[in-house]
PDB file of C-alpha atoms in Angstrom:
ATOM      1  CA  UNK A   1       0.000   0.000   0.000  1.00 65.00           C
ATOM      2  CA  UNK A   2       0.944   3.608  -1.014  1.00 82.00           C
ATOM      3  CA  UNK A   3       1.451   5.894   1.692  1.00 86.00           C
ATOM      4  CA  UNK A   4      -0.687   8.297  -0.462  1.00 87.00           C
ATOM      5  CA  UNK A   5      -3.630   5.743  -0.126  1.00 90.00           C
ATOM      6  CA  UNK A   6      -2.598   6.184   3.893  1.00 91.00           C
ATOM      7  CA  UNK A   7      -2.799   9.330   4.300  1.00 90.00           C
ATOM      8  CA  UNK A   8      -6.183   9.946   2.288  1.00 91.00           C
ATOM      9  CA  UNK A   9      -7.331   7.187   5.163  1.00 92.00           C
ATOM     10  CA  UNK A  10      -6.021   9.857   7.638  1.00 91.00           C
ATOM     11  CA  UNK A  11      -7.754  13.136   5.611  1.00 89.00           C
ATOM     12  CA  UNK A  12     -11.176  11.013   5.547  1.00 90.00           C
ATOM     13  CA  UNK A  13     -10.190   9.793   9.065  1.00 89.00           C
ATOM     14  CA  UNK A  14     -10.528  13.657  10.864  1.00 85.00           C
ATOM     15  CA  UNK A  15     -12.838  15.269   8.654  1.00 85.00           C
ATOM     16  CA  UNK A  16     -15.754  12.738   9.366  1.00 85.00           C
ATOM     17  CA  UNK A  17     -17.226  13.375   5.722  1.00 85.00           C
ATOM     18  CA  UNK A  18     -16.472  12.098   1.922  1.00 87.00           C
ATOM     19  CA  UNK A  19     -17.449  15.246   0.713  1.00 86.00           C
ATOM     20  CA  UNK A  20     -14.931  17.222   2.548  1.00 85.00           C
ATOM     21  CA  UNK A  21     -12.516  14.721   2.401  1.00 88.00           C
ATOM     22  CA  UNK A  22     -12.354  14.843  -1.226  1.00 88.00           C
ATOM     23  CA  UNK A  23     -12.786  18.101  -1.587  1.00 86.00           C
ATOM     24  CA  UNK A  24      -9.863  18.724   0.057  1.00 84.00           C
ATOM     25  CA  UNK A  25      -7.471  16.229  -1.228  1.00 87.00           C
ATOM     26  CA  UNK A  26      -8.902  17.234  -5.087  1.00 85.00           C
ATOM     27  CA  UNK A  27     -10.212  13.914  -5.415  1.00 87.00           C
ATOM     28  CA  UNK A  28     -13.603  12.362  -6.405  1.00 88.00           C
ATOM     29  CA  UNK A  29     -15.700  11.197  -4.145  1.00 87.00           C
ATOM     30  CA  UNK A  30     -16.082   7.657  -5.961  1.00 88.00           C
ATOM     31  CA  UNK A  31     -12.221   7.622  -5.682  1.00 89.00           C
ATOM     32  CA  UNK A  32     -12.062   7.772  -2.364  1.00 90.00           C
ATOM     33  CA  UNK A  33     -13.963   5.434  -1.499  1.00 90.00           C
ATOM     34  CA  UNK A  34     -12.934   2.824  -3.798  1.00 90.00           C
ATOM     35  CA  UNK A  35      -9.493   3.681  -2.582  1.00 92.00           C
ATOM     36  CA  UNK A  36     -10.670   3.231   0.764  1.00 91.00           C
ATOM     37  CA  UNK A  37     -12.500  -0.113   0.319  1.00 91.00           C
ATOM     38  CA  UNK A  38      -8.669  -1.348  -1.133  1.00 91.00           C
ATOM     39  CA  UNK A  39      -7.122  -0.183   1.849  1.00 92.00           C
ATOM     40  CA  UNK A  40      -9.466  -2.235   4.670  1.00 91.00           C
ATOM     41  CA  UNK A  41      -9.414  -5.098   2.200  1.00 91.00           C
ATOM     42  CA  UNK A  42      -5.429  -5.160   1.991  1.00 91.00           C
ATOM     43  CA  UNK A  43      -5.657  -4.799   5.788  1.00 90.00           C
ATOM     44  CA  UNK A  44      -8.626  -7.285   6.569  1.00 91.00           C
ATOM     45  CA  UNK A  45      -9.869  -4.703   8.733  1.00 91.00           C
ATOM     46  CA  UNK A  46     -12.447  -2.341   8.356  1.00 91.00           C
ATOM     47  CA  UNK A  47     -11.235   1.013   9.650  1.00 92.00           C
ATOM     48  CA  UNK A  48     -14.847   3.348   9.235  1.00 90.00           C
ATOM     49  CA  UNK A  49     -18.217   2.807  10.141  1.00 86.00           C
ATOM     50  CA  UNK A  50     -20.172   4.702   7.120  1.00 81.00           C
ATOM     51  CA  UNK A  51     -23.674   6.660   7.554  1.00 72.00           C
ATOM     52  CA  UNK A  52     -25.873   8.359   5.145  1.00 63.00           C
ATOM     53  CA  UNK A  53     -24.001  11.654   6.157  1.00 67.00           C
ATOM     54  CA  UNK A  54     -20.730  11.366   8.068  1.00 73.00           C
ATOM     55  CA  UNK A  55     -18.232   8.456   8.610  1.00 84.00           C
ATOM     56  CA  UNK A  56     -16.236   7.580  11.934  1.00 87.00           C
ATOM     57  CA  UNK A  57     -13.602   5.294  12.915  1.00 88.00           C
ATOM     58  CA  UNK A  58     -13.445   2.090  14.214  1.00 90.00           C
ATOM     59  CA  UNK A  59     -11.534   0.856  16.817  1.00 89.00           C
ATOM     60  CA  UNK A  60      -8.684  -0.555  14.821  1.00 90.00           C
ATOM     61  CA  UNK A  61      -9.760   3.066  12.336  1.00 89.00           C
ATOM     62  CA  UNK A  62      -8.916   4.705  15.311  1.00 89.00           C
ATOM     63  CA  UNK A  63      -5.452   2.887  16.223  1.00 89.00           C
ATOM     64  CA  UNK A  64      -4.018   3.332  12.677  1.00 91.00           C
ATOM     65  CA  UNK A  65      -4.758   6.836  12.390  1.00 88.00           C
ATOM     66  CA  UNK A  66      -3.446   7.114  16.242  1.00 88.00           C
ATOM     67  CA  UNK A  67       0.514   5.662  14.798  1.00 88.00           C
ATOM     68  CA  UNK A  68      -0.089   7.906  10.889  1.00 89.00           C
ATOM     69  CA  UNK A  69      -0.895  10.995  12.323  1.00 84.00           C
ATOM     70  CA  UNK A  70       2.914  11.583  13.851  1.00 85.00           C
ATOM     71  CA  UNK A  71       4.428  10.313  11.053  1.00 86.00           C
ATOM     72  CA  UNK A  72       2.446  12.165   8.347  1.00 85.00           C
ATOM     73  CA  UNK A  73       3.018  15.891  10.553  1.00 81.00           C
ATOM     74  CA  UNK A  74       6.796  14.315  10.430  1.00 81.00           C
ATOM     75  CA  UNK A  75       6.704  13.855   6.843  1.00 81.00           C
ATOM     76  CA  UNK A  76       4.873  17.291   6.421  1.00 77.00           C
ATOM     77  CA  UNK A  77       7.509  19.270   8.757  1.00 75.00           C
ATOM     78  CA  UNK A  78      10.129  17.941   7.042  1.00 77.00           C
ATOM     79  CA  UNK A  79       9.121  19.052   3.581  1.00 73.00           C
ATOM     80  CA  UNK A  80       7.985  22.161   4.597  1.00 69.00           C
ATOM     81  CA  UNK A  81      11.251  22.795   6.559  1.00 70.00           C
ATOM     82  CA  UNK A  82      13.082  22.654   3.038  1.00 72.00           C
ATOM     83  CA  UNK A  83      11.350  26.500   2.408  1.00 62.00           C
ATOM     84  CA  UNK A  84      14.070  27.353   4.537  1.00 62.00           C
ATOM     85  CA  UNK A  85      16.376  26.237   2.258  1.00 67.00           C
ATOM     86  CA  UNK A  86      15.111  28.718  -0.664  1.00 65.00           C
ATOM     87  CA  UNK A  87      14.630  31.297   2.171  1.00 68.00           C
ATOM     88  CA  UNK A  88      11.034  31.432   2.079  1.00 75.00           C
ATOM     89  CA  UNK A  89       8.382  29.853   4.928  1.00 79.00           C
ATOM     90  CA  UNK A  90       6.008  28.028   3.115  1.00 78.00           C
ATOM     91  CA  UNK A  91       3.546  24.923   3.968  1.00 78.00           C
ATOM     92  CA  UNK A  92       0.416  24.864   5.943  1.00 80.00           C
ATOM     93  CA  UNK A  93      -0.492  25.882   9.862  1.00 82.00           C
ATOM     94  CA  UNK A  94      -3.478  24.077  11.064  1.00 81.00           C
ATOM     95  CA  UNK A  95      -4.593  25.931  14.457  1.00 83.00           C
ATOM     96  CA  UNK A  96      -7.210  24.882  16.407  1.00 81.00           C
ATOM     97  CA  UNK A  97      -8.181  27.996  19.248  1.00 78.00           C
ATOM     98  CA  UNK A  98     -11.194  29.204  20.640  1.00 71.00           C
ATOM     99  CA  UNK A  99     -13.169  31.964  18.798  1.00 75.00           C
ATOM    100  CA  UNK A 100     -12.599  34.965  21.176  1.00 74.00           C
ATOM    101  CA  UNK A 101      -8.616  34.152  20.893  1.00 79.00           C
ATOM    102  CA  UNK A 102      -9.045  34.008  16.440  1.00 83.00           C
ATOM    103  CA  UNK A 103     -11.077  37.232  16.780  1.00 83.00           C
ATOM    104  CA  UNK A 104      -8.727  39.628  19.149  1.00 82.00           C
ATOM    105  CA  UNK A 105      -5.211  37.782  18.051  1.00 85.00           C
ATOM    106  CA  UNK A 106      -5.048  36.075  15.337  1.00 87.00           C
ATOM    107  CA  UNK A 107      -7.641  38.102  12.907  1.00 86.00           C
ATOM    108  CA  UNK A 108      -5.932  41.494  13.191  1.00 87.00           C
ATOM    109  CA  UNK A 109      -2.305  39.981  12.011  1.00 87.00           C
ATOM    110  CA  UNK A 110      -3.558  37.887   9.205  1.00 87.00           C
ATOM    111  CA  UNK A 111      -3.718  40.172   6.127  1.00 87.00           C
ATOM    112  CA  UNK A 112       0.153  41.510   7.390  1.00 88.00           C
ATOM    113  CA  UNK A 113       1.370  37.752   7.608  1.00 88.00           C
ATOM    114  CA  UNK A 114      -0.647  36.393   4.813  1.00 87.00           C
ATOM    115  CA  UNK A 115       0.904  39.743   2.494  1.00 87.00           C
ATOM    116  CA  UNK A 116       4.286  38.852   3.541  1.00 88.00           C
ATOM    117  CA  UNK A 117       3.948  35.244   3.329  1.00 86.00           C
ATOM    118  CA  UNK A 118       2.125  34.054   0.544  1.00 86.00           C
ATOM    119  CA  UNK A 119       3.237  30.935   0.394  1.00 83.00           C
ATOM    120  CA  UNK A 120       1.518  30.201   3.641  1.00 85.00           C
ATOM    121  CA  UNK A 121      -1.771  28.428   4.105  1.00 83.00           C
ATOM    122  CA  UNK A 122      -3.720  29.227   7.394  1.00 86.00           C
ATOM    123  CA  UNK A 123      -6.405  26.560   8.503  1.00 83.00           C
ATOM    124  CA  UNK A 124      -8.286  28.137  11.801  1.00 83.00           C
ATOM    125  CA  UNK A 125     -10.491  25.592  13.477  1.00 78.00           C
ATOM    126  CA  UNK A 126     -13.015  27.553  16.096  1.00 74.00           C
ATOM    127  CA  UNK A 127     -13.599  24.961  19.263  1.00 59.00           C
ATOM    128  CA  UNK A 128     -15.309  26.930  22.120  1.00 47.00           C
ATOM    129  CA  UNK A 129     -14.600  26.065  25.342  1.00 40.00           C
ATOM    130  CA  UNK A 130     -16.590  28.209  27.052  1.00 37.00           C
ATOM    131  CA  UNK A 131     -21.435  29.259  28.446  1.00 38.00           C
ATOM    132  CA  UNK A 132     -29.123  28.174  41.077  1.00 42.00           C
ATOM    133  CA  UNK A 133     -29.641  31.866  40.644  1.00 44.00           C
ATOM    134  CA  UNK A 134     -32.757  33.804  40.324  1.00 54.00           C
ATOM    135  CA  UNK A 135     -31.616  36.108  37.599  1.00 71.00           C
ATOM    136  CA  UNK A 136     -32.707  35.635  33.878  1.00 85.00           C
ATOM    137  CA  UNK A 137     -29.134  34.882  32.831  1.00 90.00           C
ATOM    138  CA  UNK A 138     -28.526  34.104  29.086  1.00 91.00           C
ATOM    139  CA  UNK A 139     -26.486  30.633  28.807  1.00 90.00           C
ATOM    140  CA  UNK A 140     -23.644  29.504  26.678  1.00 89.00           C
ATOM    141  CA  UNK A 141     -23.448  26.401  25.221  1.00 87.00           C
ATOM    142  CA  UNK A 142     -20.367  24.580  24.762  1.00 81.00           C
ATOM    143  CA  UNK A 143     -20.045  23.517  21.880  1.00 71.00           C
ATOM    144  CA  UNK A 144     -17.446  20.460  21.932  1.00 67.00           C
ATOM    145  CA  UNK A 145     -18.784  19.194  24.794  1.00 63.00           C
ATOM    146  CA  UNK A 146     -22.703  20.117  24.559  1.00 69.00           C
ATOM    147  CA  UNK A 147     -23.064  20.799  28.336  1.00 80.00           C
ATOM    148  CA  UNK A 148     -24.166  24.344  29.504  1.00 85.00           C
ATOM    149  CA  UNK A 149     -20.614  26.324  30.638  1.00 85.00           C
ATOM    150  CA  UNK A 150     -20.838  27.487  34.510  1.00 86.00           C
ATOM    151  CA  UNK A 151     -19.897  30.778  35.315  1.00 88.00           C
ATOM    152  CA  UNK A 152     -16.521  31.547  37.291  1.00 86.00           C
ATOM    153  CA  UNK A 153     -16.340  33.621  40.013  1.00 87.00           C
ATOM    154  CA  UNK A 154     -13.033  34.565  41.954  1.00 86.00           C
ATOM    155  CA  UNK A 155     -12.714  36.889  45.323  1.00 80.00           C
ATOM    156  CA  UNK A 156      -9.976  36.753  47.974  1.00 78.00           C
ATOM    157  CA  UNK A 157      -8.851  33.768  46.568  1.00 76.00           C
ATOM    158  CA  UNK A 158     -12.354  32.369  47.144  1.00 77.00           C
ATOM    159  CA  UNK A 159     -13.823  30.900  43.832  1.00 80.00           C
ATOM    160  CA  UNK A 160     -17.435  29.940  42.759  1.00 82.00           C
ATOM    161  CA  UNK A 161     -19.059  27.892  39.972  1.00 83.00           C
ATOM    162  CA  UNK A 162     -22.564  28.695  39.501  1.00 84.00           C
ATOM    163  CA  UNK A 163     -24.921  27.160  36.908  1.00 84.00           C
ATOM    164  CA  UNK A 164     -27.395  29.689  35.894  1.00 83.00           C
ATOM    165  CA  UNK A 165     -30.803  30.043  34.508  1.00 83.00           C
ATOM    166  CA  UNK A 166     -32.713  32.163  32.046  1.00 81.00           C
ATOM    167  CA  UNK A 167     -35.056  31.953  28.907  1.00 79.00           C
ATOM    168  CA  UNK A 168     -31.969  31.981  26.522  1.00 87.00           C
ATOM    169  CA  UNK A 169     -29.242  29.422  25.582  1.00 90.00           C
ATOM    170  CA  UNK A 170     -26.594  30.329  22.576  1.00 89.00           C
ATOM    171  CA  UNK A 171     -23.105  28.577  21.481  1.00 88.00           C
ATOM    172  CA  UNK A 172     -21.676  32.104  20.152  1.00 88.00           C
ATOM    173  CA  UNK A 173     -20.673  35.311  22.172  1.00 88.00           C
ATOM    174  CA  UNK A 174     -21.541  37.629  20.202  1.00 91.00           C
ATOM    175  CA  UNK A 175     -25.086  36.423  20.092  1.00 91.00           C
ATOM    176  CA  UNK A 176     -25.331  36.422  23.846  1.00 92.00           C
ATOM    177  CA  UNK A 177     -23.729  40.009  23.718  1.00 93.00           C
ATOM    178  CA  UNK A 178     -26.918  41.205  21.205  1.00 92.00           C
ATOM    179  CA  UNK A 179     -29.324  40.198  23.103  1.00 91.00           C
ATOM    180  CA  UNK A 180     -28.205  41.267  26.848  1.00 92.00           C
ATOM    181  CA  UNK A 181     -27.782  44.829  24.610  1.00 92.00           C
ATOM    182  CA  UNK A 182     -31.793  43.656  23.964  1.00 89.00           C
ATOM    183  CA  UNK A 183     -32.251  43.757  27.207  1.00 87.00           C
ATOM    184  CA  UNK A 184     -33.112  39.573  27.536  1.00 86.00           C
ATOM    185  CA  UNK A 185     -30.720  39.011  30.320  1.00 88.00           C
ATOM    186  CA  UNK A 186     -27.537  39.264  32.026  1.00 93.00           C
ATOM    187  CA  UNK A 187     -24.307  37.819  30.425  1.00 94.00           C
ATOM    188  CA  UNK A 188     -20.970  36.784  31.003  1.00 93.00           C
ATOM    189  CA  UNK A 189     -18.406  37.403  28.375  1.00 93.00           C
ATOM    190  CA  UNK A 190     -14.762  38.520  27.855  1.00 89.00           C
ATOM    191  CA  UNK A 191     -14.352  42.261  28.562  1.00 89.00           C
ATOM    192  CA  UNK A 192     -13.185  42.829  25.328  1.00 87.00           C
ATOM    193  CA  UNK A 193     -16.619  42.088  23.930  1.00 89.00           C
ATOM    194  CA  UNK A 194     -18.857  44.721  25.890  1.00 92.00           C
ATOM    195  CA  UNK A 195     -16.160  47.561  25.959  1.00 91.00           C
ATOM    196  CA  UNK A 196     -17.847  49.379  23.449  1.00 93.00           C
ATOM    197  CA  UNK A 197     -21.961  48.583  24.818  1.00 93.00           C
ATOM    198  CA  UNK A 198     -20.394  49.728  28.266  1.00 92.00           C
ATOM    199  CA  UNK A 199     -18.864  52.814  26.586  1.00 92.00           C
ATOM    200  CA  UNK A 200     -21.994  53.460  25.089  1.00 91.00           C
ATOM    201  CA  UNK A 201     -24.139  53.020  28.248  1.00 91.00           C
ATOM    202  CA  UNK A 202     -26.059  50.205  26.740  1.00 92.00           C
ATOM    203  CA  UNK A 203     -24.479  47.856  29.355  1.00 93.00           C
ATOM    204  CA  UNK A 204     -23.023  48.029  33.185  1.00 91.00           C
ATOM    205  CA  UNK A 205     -21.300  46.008  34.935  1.00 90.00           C
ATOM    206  CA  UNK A 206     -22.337  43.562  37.649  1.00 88.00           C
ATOM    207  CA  UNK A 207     -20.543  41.703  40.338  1.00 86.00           C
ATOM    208  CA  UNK A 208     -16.864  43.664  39.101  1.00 84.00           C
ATOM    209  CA  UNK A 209     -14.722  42.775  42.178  1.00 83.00           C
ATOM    210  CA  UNK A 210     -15.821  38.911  41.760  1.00 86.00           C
ATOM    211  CA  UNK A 211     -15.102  38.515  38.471  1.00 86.00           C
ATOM    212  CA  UNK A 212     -11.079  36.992  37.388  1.00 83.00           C
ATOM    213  CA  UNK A 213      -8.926  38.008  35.047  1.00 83.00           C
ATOM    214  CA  UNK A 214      -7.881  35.788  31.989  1.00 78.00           C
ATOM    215  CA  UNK A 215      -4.730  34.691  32.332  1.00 76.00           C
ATOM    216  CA  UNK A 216      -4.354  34.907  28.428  1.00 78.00           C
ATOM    217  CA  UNK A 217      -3.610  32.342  25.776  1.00 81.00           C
ATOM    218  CA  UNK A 218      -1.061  29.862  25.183  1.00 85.00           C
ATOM    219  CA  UNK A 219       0.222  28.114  21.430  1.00 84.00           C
ATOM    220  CA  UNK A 220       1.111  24.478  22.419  1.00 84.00           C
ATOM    221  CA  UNK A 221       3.150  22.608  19.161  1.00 81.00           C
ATOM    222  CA  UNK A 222       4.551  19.693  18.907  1.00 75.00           C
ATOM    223  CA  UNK A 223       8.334  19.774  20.229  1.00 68.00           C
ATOM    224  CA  UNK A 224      10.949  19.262  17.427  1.00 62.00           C
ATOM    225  CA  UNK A 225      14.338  19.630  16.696  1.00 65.00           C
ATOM    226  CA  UNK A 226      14.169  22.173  13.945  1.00 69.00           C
ATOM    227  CA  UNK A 227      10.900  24.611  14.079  1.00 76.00           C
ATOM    228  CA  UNK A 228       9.294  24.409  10.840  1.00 80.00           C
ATOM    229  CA  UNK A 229       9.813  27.913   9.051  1.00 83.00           C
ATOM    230  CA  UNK A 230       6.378  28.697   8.454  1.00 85.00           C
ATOM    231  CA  UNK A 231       5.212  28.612  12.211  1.00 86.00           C
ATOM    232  CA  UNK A 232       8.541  30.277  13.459  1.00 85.00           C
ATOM    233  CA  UNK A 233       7.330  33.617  11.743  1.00 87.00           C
ATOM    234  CA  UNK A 234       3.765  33.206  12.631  1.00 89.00           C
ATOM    235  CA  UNK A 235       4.521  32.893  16.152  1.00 87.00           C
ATOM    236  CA  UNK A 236       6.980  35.938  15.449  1.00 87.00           C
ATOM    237  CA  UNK A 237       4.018  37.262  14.214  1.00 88.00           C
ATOM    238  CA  UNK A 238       1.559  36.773  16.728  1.00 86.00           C
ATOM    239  CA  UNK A 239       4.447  37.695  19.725  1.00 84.00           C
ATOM    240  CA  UNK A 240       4.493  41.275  17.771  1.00 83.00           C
ATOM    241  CA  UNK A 241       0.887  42.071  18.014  1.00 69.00           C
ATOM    242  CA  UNK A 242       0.259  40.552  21.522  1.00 61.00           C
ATOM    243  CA  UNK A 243       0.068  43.716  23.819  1.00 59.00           C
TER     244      UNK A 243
END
């Protein structure tokens, strides 16, 4: 087997769907999944469990992708690591981060980095990880997990979880930012968000001295030898906007 039929297992593997799957590797669909059907065949395993709409690994899907996945990012750093060699970062970041960091970090630096390098491909994956009292509170929604997000409160070293109600639920900040500006209930959100509502006097502040600071975001990659060129100038990038 072809390590190209390997890593289309891997493609098909994380983005759950033939459509995207071949989409992105410029393949069609019918391809795919005759290449697919060769590859659990030569393995006498089957490796996805196929629906009407999505596809998902088995448990031995699941283990191969589990050993590819290292060695295809290996494969990937290393070829992208020969930009450096022409003097130019090129190859693909894939960045997964939650919407408020891609919104105040990485959105105002794009069109400089993407302008200076243009050989650079940017794939931002949103995953929120954020949304008794007798307030009408407006909830949030997480959405990788699907469970309601409690609100955090932090005083003399003294800190609270409460689960709130109200007659609203929403997976996106600024949705829950509209419609506290409606007047539907109280929110939580990052500071950032309501500057400009508070400014403006459509909003005030509640419970200031309880609630904590953000400590501010991290970029976790995976630990090499030799940085691949194209994310040693984004972080560069991202360390020059940071305030």
């Amino acid at each position: 087997m072809s390590i190209h039929d390997l890593a289309a297992f891997a493609t098909l593997a994380e983005e759950g769907s033939f459509t995207r799957a071949a989409a992105k590797l410029g393949m069609p669909q019918s391809s795919l999944s005759r290449l697919i059907k060769g590859l659990e065949q030569r393995l006498g395993v089957r490796l996805l469990s196929r629906t009407t709409r999505s596809v998902a690994t088995t448990e031995a899907g699941e283990a191969l992708l589990a050993t590819l996945r290292p060695a295809l990012d290996e494969i990937d750093a290393g070829l992208a690591a020969l930009s450096a060699v022409r003097g130019t970062p090129a190859g693909t970041l894939r960045l997964t981060m939650v919407k408020h960091a891609a919104m105040m970090l990485v959105r105002p630096m794009l069109p400089r980095f993407l302008a200076a390098y243009p050989d650079i491909q940017v794939e931002i994956d949103i995953d929120d990880g954020f949304t008794d009292t007798e307030h009408r509170c407006i909830n949030y929604r997480l959405a990788s997990a699907g469970a309601l997000y409690a609100w955090r409160f932090e005083k003399h070293r003294r800190r609270l979880d409460v689960r709130v109600n109200g007659p609203l639920v929403y997976n996106d900040g600024d949705m829950i930012l509209v419609a506290a500006v409606d007047g539907l209930g109280i929110a939580y959100l990052f500071e950032e968000l309501v500057a400009e509502a508070i400014a403006d006097g459509k909003l005030v502040r509640l419970l200031e001295d309880w609630c904590p600071s953000f400590p501010g975001y991290y970029l976790y990659y995976p630990s090499r030898r030799q940085l691949r060129p194209a994310l040693s100038v984004f972080i560069h990038a991202l360390r020059a906007k940071a305030p």
